[in-house]
PDB file of C-alpha atoms in Angstrom:
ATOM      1  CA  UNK A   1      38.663  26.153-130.320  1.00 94.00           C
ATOM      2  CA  UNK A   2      36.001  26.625-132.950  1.00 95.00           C
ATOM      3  CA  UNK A   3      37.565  25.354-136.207  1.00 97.00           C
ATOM      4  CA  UNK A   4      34.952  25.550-139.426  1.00 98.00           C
ATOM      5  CA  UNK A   5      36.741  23.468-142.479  1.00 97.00           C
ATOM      6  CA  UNK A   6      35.286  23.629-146.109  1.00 97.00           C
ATOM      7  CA  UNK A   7      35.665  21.312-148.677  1.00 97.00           C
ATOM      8  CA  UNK A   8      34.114  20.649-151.690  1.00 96.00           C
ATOM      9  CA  UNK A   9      35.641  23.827-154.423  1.00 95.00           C
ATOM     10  CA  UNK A  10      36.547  22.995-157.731  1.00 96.00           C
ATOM     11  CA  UNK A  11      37.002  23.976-161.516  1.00 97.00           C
ATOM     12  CA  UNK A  12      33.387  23.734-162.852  1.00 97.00           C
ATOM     13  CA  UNK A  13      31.595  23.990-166.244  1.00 97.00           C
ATOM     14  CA  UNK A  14      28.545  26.672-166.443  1.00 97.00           C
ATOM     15  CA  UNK A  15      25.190  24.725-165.791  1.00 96.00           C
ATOM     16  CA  UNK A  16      27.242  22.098-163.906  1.00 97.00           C
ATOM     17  CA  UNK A  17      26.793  21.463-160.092  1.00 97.00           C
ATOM     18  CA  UNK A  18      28.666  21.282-157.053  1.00 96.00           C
ATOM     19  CA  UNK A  19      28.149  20.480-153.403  1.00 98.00           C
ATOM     20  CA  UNK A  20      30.185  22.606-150.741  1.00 98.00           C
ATOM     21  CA  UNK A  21      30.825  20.592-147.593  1.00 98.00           C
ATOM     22  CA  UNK A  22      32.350  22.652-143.987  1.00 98.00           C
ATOM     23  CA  UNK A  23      32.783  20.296-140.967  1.00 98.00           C
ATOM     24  CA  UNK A  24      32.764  22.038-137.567  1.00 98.00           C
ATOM     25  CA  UNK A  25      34.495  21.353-134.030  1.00 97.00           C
ATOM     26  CA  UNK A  26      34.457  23.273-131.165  1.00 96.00           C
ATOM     27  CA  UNK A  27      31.334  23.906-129.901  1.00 96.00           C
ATOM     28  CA  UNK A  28      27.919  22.626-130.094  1.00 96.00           C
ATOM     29  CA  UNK A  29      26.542  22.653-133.749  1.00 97.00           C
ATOM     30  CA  UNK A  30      23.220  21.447-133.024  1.00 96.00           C
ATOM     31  CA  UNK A  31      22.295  24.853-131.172  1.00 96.00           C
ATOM     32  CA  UNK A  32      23.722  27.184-133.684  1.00 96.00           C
ATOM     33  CA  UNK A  33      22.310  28.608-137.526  1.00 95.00           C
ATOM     34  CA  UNK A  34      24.716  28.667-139.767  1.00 97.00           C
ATOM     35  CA  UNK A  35      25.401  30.496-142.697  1.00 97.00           C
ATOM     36  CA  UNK A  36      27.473  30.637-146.487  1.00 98.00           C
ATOM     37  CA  UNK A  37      29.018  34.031-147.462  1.00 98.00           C
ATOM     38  CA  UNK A  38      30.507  34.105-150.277  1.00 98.00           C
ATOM     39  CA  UNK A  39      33.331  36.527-151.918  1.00 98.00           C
ATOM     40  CA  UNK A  40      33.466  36.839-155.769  1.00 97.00           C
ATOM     41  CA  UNK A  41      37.237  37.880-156.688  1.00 96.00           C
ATOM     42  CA  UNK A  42      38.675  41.166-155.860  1.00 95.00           C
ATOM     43  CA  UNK A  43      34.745  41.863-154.554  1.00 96.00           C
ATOM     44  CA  UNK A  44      33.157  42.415-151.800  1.00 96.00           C
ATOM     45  CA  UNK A  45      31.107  39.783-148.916  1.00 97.00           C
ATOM     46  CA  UNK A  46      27.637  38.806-150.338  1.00 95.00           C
ATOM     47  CA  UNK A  47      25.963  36.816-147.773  1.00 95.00           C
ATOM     48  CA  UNK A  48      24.104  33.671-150.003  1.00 95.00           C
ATOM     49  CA  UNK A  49      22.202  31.219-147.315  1.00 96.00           C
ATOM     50  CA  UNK A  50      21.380  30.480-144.367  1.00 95.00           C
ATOM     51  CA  UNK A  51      19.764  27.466-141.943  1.00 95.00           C
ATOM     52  CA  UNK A  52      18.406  27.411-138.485  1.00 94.00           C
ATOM     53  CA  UNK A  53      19.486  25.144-135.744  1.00 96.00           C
ATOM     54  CA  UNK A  54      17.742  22.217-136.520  1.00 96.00           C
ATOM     55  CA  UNK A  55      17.944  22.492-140.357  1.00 95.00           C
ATOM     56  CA  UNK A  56      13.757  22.975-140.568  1.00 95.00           C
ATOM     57  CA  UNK A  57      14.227  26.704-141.512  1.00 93.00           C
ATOM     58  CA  UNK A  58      16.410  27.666-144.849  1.00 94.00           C
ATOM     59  CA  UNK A  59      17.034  31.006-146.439  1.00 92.00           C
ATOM     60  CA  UNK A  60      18.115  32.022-149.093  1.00 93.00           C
ATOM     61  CA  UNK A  61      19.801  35.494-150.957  1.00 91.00           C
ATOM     62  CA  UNK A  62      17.530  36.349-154.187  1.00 89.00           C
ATOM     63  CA  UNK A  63      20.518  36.113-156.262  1.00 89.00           C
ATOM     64  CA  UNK A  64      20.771  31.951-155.247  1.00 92.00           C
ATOM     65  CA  UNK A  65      17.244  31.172-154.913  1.00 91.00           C
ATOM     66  CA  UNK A  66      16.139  28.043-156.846  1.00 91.00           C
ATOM     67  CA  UNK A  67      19.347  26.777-157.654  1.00 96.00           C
ATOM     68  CA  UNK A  68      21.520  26.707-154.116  1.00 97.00           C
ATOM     69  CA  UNK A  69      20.399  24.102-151.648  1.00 97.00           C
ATOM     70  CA  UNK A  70      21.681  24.450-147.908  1.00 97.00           C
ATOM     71  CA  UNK A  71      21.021  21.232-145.953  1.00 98.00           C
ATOM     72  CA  UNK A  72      23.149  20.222-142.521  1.00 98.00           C
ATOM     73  CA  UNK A  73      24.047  16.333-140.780  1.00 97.00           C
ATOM     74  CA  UNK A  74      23.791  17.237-136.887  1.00 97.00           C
ATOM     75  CA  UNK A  75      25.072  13.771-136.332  1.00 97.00           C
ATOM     76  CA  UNK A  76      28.206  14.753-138.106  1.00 97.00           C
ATOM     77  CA  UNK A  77      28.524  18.274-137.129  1.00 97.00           C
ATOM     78  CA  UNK A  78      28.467  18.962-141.078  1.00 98.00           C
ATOM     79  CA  UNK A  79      27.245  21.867-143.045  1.00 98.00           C
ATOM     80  CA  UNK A  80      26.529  21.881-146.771  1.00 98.00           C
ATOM     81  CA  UNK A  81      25.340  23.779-149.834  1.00 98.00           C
ATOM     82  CA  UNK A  82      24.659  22.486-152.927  1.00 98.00           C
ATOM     83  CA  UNK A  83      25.075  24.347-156.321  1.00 96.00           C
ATOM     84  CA  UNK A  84      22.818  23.609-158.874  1.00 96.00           C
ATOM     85  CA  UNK A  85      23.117  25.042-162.737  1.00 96.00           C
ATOM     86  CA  UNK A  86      26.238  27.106-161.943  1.00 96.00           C
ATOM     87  CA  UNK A  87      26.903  30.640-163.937  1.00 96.00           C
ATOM     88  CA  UNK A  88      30.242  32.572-164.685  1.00 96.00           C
ATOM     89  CA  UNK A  89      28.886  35.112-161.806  1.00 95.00           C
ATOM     90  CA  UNK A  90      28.863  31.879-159.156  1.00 96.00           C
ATOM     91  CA  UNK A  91      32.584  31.962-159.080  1.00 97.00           C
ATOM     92  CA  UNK A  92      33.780  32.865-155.565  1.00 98.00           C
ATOM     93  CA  UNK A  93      35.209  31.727-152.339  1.00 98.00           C
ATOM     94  CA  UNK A  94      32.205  30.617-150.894  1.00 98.00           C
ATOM     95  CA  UNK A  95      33.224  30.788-146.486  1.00 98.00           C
ATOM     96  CA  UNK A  96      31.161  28.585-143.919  1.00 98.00           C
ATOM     97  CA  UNK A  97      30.130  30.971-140.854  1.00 98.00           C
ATOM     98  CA  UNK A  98      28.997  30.678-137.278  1.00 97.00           C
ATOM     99  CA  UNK A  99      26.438  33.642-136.832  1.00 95.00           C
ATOM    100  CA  UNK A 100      26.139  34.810-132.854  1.00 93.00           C
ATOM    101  CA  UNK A 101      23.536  33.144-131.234  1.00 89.00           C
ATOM    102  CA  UNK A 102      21.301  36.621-131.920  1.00 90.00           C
ATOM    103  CA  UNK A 103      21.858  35.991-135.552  1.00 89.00           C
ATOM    104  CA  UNK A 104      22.761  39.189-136.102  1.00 92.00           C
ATOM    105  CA  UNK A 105      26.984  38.720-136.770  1.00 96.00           C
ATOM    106  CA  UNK A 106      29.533  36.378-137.829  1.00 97.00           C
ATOM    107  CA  UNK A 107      31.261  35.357-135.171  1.00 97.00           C
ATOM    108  CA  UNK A 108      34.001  32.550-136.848  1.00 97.00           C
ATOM    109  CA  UNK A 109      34.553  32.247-140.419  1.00 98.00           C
ATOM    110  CA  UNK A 110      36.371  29.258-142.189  1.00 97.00           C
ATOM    111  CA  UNK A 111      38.656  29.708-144.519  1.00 97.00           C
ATOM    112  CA  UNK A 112      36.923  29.176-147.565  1.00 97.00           C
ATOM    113  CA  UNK A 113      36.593  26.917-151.032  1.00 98.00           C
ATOM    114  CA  UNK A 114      37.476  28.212-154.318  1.00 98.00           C
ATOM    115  CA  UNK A 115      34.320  27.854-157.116  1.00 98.00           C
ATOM    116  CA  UNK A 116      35.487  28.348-160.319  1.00 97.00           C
ATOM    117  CA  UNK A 117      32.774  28.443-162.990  1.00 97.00           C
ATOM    118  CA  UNK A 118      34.216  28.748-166.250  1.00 95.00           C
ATOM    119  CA  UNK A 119      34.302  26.541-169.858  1.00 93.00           C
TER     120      UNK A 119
ATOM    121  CA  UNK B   1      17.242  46.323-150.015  1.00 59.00           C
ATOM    122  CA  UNK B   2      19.187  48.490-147.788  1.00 74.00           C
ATOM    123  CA  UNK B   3      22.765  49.405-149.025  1.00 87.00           C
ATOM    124  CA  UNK B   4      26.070  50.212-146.519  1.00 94.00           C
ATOM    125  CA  UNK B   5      28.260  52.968-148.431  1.00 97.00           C
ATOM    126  CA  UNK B   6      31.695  52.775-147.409  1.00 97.00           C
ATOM    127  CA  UNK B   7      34.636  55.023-149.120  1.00 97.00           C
ATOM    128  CA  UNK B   8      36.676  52.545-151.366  1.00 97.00           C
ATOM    129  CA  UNK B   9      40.206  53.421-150.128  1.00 97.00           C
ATOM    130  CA  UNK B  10      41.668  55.227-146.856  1.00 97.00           C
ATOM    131  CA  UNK B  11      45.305  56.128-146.273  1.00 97.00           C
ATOM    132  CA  UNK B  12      46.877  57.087-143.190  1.00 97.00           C
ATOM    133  CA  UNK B  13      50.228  57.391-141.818  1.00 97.00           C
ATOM    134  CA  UNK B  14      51.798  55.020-139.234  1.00 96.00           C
ATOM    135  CA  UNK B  15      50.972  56.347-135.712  1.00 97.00           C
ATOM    136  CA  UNK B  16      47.896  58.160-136.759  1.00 97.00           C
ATOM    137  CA  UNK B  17      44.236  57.409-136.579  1.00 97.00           C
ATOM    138  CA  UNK B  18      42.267  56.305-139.252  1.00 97.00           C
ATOM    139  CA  UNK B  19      38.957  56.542-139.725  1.00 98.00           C
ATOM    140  CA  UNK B  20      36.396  54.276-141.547  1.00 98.00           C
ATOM    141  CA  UNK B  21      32.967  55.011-142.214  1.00 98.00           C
ATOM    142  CA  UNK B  22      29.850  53.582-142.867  1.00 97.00           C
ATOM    143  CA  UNK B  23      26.340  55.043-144.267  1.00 96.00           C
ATOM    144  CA  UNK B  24      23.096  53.650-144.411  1.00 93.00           C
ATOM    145  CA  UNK B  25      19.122  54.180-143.636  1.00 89.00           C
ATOM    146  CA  UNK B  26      19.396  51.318-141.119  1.00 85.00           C
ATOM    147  CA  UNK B  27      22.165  52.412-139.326  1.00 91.00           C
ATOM    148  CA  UNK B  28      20.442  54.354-136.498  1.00 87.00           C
ATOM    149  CA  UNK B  29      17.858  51.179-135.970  1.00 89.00           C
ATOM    150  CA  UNK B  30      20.666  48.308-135.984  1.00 91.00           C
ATOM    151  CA  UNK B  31      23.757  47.634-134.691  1.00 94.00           C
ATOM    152  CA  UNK B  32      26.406  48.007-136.810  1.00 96.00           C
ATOM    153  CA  UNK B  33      29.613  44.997-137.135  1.00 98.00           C
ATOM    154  CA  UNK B  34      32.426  45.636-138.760  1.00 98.00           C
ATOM    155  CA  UNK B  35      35.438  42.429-140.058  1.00 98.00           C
ATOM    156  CA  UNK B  36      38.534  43.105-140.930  1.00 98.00           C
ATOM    157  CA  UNK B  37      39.599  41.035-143.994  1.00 98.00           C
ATOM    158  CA  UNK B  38      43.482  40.911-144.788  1.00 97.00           C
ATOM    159  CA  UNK B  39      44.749  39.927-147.828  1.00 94.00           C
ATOM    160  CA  UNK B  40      44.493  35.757-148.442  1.00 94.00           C
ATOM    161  CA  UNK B  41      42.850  36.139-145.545  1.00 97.00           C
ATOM    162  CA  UNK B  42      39.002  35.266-143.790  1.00 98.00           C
ATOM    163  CA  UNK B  43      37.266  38.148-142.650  1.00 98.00           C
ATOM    164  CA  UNK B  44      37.813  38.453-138.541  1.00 97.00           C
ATOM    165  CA  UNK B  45      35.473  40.076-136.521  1.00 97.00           C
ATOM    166  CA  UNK B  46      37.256  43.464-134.986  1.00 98.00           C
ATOM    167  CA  UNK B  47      34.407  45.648-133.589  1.00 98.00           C
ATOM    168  CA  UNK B  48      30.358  44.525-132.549  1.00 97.00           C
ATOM    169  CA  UNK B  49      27.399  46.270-131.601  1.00 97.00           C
ATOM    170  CA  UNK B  50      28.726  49.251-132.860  1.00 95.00           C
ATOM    171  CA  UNK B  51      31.237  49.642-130.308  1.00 96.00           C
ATOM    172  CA  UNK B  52      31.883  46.707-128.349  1.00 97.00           C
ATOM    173  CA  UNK B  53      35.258  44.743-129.169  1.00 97.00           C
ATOM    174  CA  UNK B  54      35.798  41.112-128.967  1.00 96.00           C
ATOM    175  CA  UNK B  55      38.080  38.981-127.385  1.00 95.00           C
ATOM    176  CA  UNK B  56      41.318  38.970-128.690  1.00 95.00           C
ATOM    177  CA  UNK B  57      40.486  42.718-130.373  1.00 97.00           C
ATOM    178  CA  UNK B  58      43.372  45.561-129.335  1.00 96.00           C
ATOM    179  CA  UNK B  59      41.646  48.665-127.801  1.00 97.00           C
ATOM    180  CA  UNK B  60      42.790  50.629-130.653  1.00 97.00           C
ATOM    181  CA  UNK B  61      40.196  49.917-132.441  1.00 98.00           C
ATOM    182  CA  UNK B  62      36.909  51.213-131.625  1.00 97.00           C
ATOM    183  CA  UNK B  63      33.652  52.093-133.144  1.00 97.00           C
ATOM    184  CA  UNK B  64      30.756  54.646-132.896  1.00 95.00           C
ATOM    185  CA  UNK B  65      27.699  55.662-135.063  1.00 95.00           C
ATOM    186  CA  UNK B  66      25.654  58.880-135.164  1.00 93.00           C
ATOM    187  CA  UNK B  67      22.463  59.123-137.031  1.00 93.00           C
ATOM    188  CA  UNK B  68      22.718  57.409-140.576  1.00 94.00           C
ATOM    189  CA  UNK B  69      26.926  57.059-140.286  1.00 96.00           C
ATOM    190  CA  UNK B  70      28.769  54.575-138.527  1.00 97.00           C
ATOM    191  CA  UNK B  71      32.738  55.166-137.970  1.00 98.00           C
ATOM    192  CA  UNK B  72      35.451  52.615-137.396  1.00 98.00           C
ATOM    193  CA  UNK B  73      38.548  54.168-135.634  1.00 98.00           C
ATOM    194  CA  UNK B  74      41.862  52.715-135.538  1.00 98.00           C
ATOM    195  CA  UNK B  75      44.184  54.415-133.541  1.00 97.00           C
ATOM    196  CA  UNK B  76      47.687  54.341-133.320  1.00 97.00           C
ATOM    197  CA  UNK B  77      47.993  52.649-136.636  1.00 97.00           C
ATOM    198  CA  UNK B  78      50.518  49.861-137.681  1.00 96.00           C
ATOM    199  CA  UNK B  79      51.268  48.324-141.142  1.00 96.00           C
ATOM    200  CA  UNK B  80      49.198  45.176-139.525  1.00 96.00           C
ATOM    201  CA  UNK B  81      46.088  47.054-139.778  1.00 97.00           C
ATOM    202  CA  UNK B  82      46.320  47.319-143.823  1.00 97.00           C
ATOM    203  CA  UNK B  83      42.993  45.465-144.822  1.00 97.00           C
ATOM    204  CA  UNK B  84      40.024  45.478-145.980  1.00 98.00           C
ATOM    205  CA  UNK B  85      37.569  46.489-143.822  1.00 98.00           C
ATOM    206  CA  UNK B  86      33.260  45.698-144.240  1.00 98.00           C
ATOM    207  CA  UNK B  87      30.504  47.025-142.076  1.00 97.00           C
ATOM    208  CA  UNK B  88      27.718  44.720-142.106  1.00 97.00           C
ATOM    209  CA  UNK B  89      24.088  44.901-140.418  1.00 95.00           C
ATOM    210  CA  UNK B  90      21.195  42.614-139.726  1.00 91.00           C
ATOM    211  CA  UNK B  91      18.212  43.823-142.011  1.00 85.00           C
ATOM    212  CA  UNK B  92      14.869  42.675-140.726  1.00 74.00           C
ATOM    213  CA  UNK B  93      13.044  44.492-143.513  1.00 72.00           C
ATOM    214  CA  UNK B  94      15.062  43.916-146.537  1.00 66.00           C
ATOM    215  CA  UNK B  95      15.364  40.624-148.940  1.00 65.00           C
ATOM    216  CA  UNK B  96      18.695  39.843-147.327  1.00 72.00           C
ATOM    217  CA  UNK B  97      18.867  39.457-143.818  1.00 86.00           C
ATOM    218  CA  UNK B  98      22.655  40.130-143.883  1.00 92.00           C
ATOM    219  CA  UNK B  99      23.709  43.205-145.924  1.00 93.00           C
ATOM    220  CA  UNK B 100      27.627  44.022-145.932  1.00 95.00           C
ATOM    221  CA  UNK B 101      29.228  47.541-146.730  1.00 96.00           C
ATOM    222  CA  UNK B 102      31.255  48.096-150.051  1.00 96.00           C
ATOM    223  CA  UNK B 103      34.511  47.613-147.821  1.00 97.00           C
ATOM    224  CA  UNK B 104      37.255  50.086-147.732  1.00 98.00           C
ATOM    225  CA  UNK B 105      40.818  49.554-148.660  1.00 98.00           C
ATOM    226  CA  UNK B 106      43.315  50.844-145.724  1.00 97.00           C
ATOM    227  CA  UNK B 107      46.383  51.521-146.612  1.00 97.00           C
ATOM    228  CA  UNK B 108      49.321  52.510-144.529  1.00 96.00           C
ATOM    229  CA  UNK B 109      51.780  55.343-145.823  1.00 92.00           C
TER     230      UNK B 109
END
């Protein structure tokens, strides 16, 4: 059973930072991108970042550019994005995803951390 | 960037169909996905490729597109199905490689 487990959300000051972690189980994390979607409240999905396989290929949504980092541990099946210099508008639930091995879908979702940006 | 319209809210009557749909310019070039999100919920994949279900998905839901629109269908409705509901498509051209719809509120009478 693929099981995708974030960690990591909390009650944070604008300009402050944060770092997101989702540990996965299930199936082999080394051969899969992965990807952060995040949901502001009462919004819509806004995908944010995403990272190849091996972690030597990032991307990133123009919105997040320059200030989120996305980074993964292979060795510990871990998955991580880091928040730099946080605004108001960064407050969401910010879901860890398994894309299809196309990359063109989400194929398991986690159930998400709660980023709260606000003095 | 390429933008999914969806209609913010759809109502239908238990036992009916419903109908969900999706514009875009890259519709007719991609394939279209579509999640169903209920509330305090993660978004669950119900319908790929524009009309394939996956595992675990009843047949009463079902998808097609036609030029610019995609449609979601549920059929046979039940107050289960009362979500939210996002189209999404890969973009190879835009600044985004994922782009989701503006999701559409179902609501069961």
């Amino acid at each position: 059973e693929v099981q995708l487990l974030e960690s990591g959300g909390a009650l944070v000051q604008p300009g402050g930072s944060l770092k997101l972690s989702c540990a996965v189980s299930g199936f082999a994390f080394n051969t899969y991108a992965m990807d952060w979607i995040r949901q502001a409240p009462g919004k819509g999905l806004e995908w944010v970042s995403g990272i190849s396989a091996s972690g030597g290929n990032t991307y990133y949504a123009d919105s997040v550019r320059d200030r989120f980092t996305i980074s993964r541990d292979n060795s510990k099946n871990t998955l991580f994005l880091e928040i730099s210099n946080l605004r108001v508008d960064d407050t969401a639930v910010y879901y860890c995803v398994r894309p299809s091995g196309d990359y063109v879908k989400f194929d398991f979702w986690g159930q998400g951390a709660l980023v709260t940006v606000s003095s | 960037s390429n933008v999914l319209t969806q209609p913010p809210s759809v109502s239908v009557a238990p036992g009916k169909t419903a109908r969900i749909t999706c514009g875009g310019d890259n519709i007719g070039t991609e394939s279209v996905h579509w999640y169903q999100q209920k509330p305090g919920q993660s978004p669950v994949l119900v319908i790929h490729y524009d009309g394939d279900r996956p595992s675990g998905i009843p047949e009463r839901f079902s998808g097609f597109k036609s030029g610019k629109t995609a449609t979601l269908a549920i059929s046979s409705v039940e107050a289960g199905d009362e979500a939210d509901y996002y189209c999404q498509v890969w973009d190879s051209n835009g600044d985004h490689p994922f782009v989701f719809g503006t999701g559409t509120r179902l609501s069961v009478l």
